[in-house]
mmCIF file of C-alpha atoms in Angstrom:
data_model
loop_
_atom_site.group_PDB
_atom_site.id
_atom_site.type_symbol
_atom_site.label_atom_id
_atom_site.label_comp_id
_atom_site.label_asym_id
_atom_site.label_seq_id
_atom_site.Cartn_x
_atom_site.Cartn_y
_atom_site.Cartn_z
ATOM 1 C CA TYR R 22 -15.183 1.380 8.689
ATOM 2 C CA MET R 23 -18.355 -0.005 7.285
ATOM 3 C CA ASN R 24 -16.998 -0.269 3.363
ATOM 4 C CA PHE R 25 -14.275 0.447 1.362
ATOM 5 C CA ASP R 26 -15.434 3.869 0.486
ATOM 6 C CA GLU R 27 -15.187 4.721 4.254
ATOM 7 C CA LEU R 28 -11.653 3.166 4.387
ATOM 8 C CA TYR R 29 -10.486 4.861 1.208
ATOM 9 C CA LEU R 30 -11.344 8.189 2.667
ATOM 10 C CA TYR R 31 -9.697 7.439 5.911
ATOM 11 C CA CYS R 32 -6.402 6.776 3.861
ATOM 12 C CA TYR R 33 -6.927 9.698 1.647
ATOM 13 C CA TYR R 34 -6.703 11.785 4.892
ATOM 14 C CA VAL R 35 -3.664 10.097 6.625
ATOM 15 C CA ALA R 36 -1.683 9.343 3.434
ATOM 16 C CA GLY R 37 -3.088 10.401 0.386
ATOM 17 C CA THR R 38 -2.877 14.227 1.056
ATOM 18 C CA VAL R 39 0.976 13.373 1.933
ATOM 19 C CA GLY R 40 1.166 12.268 -1.637
ATOM 20 C CA LEU R 41 -0.507 15.283 -2.956
ATOM 21 C CA MET R 42 1.492 17.637 -1.015
ATOM 22 C CA SER R 43 4.863 15.957 -2.070
ATOM 23 C CA VAL R 44 4.251 16.866 -5.691
ATOM 24 C CA PRO R 45 5.190 20.402 -5.401
ATOM 25 C CA VAL R 46 8.211 19.562 -3.406
ATOM 26 C CA MET R 47 9.223 16.508 -5.973
ATOM 27 C CA GLY R 48 8.399 18.415 -9.067
ATOM 28 C CA ILE R 49 6.973 17.189 -12.298
ATOM 29 C CA ALA R 50 9.827 17.221 -14.899
ATOM 30 C CA PRO R 51 9.554 20.093 -17.522
ATOM 31 C CA ASP R 52 9.342 17.448 -20.642
ATOM 32 C CA SER R 53 6.419 15.467 -18.898
ATOM 33 C CA PRO R 54 3.590 14.984 -21.642
ATOM 34 C CA ALA R 55 1.467 13.845 -18.446
ATOM 35 C CA THR R 56 -1.138 16.252 -17.254
ATOM 36 C CA THR R 57 -0.544 17.649 -13.773
ATOM 37 C CA GLU R 58 -4.161 16.142 -12.593
ATOM 38 C CA SER R 59 -2.577 12.476 -13.771
ATOM 39 C CA VAL R 60 0.682 12.782 -11.666
ATOM 40 C CA TYR R 61 -1.406 14.346 -8.712
ATOM 41 C CA ASN R 62 -3.744 11.011 -9.211
ATOM 42 C CA ALA R 63 -0.680 8.918 -9.018
ATOM 43 C CA ALA R 64 0.646 10.509 -6.015
ATOM 44 C CA LEU R 65 -2.691 10.145 -4.476
ATOM 45 C CA ALA R 66 -2.702 6.220 -5.347
ATOM 46 C CA LEU R 67 1.014 5.983 -3.746
ATOM 47 C CA GLY R 68 -0.559 7.408 -0.427
ATOM 48 C CA ILE R 69 -3.487 5.201 -0.823
ATOM 49 C CA ALA R 70 -1.561 2.035 -1.643
ATOM 50 C CA ASN R 71 0.941 2.827 1.444
ATOM 51 C CA GLN R 72 -1.762 3.124 3.969
ATOM 52 C CA LEU R 73 -3.578 0.148 2.771
ATOM 53 C CA THR R 74 -0.396 -1.893 3.280
ATOM 54 C CA ASN R 75 0.315 -0.407 6.474
ATOM 55 C CA ILE R 76 -3.450 -1.623 7.530
ATOM 56 C CA LEU R 77 -2.861 -4.878 6.050
ATOM 57 C CA ARG R 78 0.434 -5.335 7.532
ATOM 58 C CA ASP R 79 -0.827 -4.439 11.185
ATOM 59 C CA VAL R 80 -4.041 -6.407 11.324
ATOM 60 C CA GLY R 81 -2.561 -8.295 14.672
ATOM 61 C CA GLU R 82 -1.259 -5.186 15.922
ATOM 62 C CA ASP R 83 -4.335 -3.087 15.770
ATOM 63 C CA ALA R 84 -6.701 -6.228 16.739
ATOM 64 C CA ARG R 85 -4.478 -6.599 19.967
ATOM 65 C CA ARG R 86 -5.544 -2.857 20.382
ATOM 66 C CA GLY R 87 -9.126 -3.545 19.828
ATOM 67 C CA ARG R 88 -9.277 -1.700 16.538
ATOM 68 C CA ILE R 89 -10.059 -3.282 12.697
ATOM 69 C CA TYR R 90 -9.388 -1.271 9.889
ATOM 70 C CA LEU R 91 -10.789 -3.471 7.570
ATOM 71 C CA PRO R 92 -13.912 -3.205 5.441
ATOM 72 C CA GLN R 93 -17.016 -4.556 7.517
ATOM 73 C CA ASP R 94 -19.010 -5.425 4.298
ATOM 74 C CA GLU R 95 -16.016 -7.079 2.824
ATOM 75 C CA LEU R 96 -15.413 -9.048 5.727
ATOM 76 C CA ALA R 97 -18.981 -10.282 6.160
ATOM 77 C CA GLN R 98 -19.153 -11.275 2.415
ATOM 78 C CA ALA R 99 -15.872 -13.508 3.078
ATOM 79 C CA GLY R 100 -17.646 -15.046 5.946
ATOM 80 C CA LEU R 101 -15.677 -13.226 8.674
ATOM 81 C CA SER R 102 -16.342 -11.392 12.003
ATOM 82 C CA ASP R 103 -14.887 -9.161 13.961
ATOM 83 C CA GLU R 104 -14.398 -12.206 16.584
ATOM 84 C CA ASP R 105 -12.104 -13.960 13.708
ATOM 85 C CA ILE R 106 -10.103 -11.189 13.621
ATOM 86 C CA PHE R 107 -9.326 -10.528 17.508
ATOM 87 C CA ALA R 108 -8.820 -14.302 17.727
ATOM 88 C CA GLY R 109 -6.437 -14.068 15.269
ATOM 89 C CA ARG R 110 -7.653 -16.777 13.119
ATOM 90 C CA VAL R 111 -5.793 -17.757 9.700
ATOM 91 C CA THR R 112 -8.615 -19.967 7.797
ATOM 92 C CA ASP R 113 -9.158 -20.305 4.151
ATOM 93 C CA LYS R 114 -11.713 -17.505 4.473
ATOM 94 C CA TRP R 115 -9.045 -15.267 6.087
ATOM 95 C CA ARG R 116 -6.690 -16.049 2.893
ATOM 96 C CA SER R 117 -9.196 -15.541 0.478
ATOM 97 C CA PHE R 118 -10.112 -11.946 1.940
ATOM 98 C CA MET R 119 -6.489 -11.132 2.117
ATOM 99 C CA LYS R 120 -5.818 -12.084 -1.192
ATOM 100 C CA ASN R 121 -8.654 -9.790 -2.391
ATOM 101 C CA GLN R 122 -7.267 -6.748 -0.329
ATOM 102 C CA ILE R 123 -3.497 -7.369 -1.414
ATOM 103 C CA LYS R 124 -4.861 -7.282 -5.045
ATOM 104 C CA ARG R 125 -6.555 -4.051 -4.482
ATOM 105 C CA ALA R 126 -3.494 -2.477 -2.840
ATOM 106 C CA ARG R 127 -1.265 -3.699 -5.695
ATOM 107 C CA MET R 128 -3.759 -1.767 -7.975
ATOM 108 C CA PHE R 129 -3.080 1.443 -6.344
ATOM 109 C CA PHE R 130 0.494 0.947 -6.323
ATOM 110 C CA GLN R 131 0.283 0.289 -10.371
ATOM 111 C CA GLU R 132 -1.740 3.334 -10.944
ATOM 112 C CA ALA R 133 1.153 5.070 -8.669
ATOM 113 C CA GLU R 134 3.695 3.748 -10.944
ATOM 114 C CA LYS R 135 2.329 5.622 -14.094
ATOM 115 C CA GLY R 136 3.273 8.981 -12.283
ATOM 116 C CA VAL R 137 6.821 8.207 -11.008
ATOM 117 C CA THR R 138 8.362 8.763 -14.373
ATOM 118 C CA GLU R 139 6.683 12.182 -14.792
ATOM 119 C CA LEU R 140 8.707 13.534 -11.726
ATOM 120 C CA ASN R 141 11.962 15.613 -11.810
ATOM 121 C CA GLN R 142 14.731 13.158 -12.582
ATOM 122 C CA ALA R 143 15.997 13.520 -8.791
ATOM 123 C CA SER R 144 12.950 12.918 -7.454
ATOM 124 C CA ARG R 145 12.248 9.591 -9.180
ATOM 125 C CA TRP R 146 14.793 7.414 -7.146
ATOM 126 C CA PRO R 147 13.305 7.805 -3.584
ATOM 127 C CA VAL R 148 9.601 7.653 -4.833
ATOM 128 C CA PHE R 149 10.446 4.527 -6.727
ATOM 129 C CA ALA R 150 12.200 2.797 -3.870
ATOM 130 C CA SER R 151 9.449 3.794 -1.375
ATOM 131 C CA LEU R 152 6.923 2.261 -4.022
ATOM 132 C CA LEU R 153 9.097 -1.002 -4.502
ATOM 133 C CA LEU R 154 9.561 -1.350 -0.811
ATOM 134 C CA TYR R 155 6.321 -0.879 0.359
ATOM 135 C CA ARG R 156 4.926 -3.092 -2.384
ATOM 136 C CA GLN R 157 7.369 -5.896 -1.042
ATOM 137 C CA ILE R 158 5.469 -6.006 2.197
ATOM 138 C CA LEU R 159 2.566 -7.338 0.534
ATOM 139 C CA ASP R 160 4.858 -9.937 -0.925
ATOM 140 C CA GLU R 161 5.915 -10.692 2.817
ATOM 141 C CA ILE R 162 2.322 -11.128 3.877
ATOM 142 C CA GLU R 163 1.771 -13.755 1.309
ATOM 143 C CA ALA R 164 5.120 -15.658 2.181
ATOM 144 C CA ASN R 165 3.926 -15.541 5.846
ATOM 145 C CA ASP R 166 0.718 -17.422 4.432
ATOM 146 C CA TYR R 167 -1.592 -14.364 5.376
ATOM 147 C CA ASP R 168 -0.875 -14.800 8.894
ATOM 148 C CA ASN R 169 -0.721 -10.864 9.790
ATOM 149 C CA PHE R 170 -2.017 -11.778 13.170
ATOM 150 C CA THR R 171 1.322 -13.366 14.692
ATOM 151 C CA LYS R 172 3.732 -12.578 12.137
ATOM 152 C CA ARG R 173 4.800 -8.823 11.125
ATOM 153 C CA ALA R 174 5.648 -8.596 7.553
ATOM 154 C CA TYR R 175 8.829 -6.761 6.730
ATOM 155 C CA VAL R 176 11.301 -6.343 4.043
ATOM 156 C CA SER R 177 14.701 -7.767 5.154
ATOM 157 C CA LYS R 178 17.600 -5.465 4.808
ATOM 158 C CA ALA R 179 19.103 -7.740 2.236
ATOM 159 C CA LYS R 180 15.902 -7.312 0.249
ATOM 160 C CA LYS R 181 16.093 -3.651 0.604
ATOM 161 C CA LEU R 182 19.501 -3.584 -0.550
ATOM 162 C CA LEU R 183 18.411 -5.250 -3.543
ATOM 163 C CA ALA R 184 15.400 -3.197 -4.358
ATOM 164 C CA LEU R 185 17.400 0.167 -4.246
ATOM 165 C CA PRO R 186 19.367 -0.428 -7.482
ATOM 166 C CA ALA R 187 16.282 -1.975 -9.169
ATOM 167 C CA ALA R 188 14.658 1.503 -8.158
ATOM 168 C CA TYR R 189 17.551 3.678 -9.369
ATOM 169 C CA ALA R 190 17.567 1.722 -12.854
ATOM 170 C CA ARG R 191 13.643 2.433 -13.118
ATOM 171 C CA SER R 192 14.452 6.331 -12.109
ATOM 172 C CA VAL R 193 16.882 6.657 -14.685
ATOM 173 C CA MET R 194 14.679 5.193 -17.622
#
């Protein structure tokens, strides 16, 4: 993708639409003061955040298949090339680039969070769980010192089990 606008459009088609289609299934709480548009925007943001997280997690796997889903203009601005990606070089430039990509994904998660409390009560827990668990993948990329070439970032079973009560607590507030 030449730039983030193109990557965003890809994320919209493969995951944002899933978020949008989920809103009628999950339902908006009858007492929600939020506008329907804001709930849909939050659902779209969650889909975008999840797909961006997938892309960041899978950089190495995708590179081994000859694919790069990262914005080319931002790679160039960071002083990185496709060759750096295919070679799997974890450098200071790569770390800086990844920090910015993770920051953007977290902004989408933050936007998504605003809408979860507006969903029907029964739908909040699974959505919060998805959000918290996927966001933790970003933490794992950081914990791996941004080596998403040779290390696959994943959330351990123990961390998943710890996240579920937190998601439940957030869903009943």
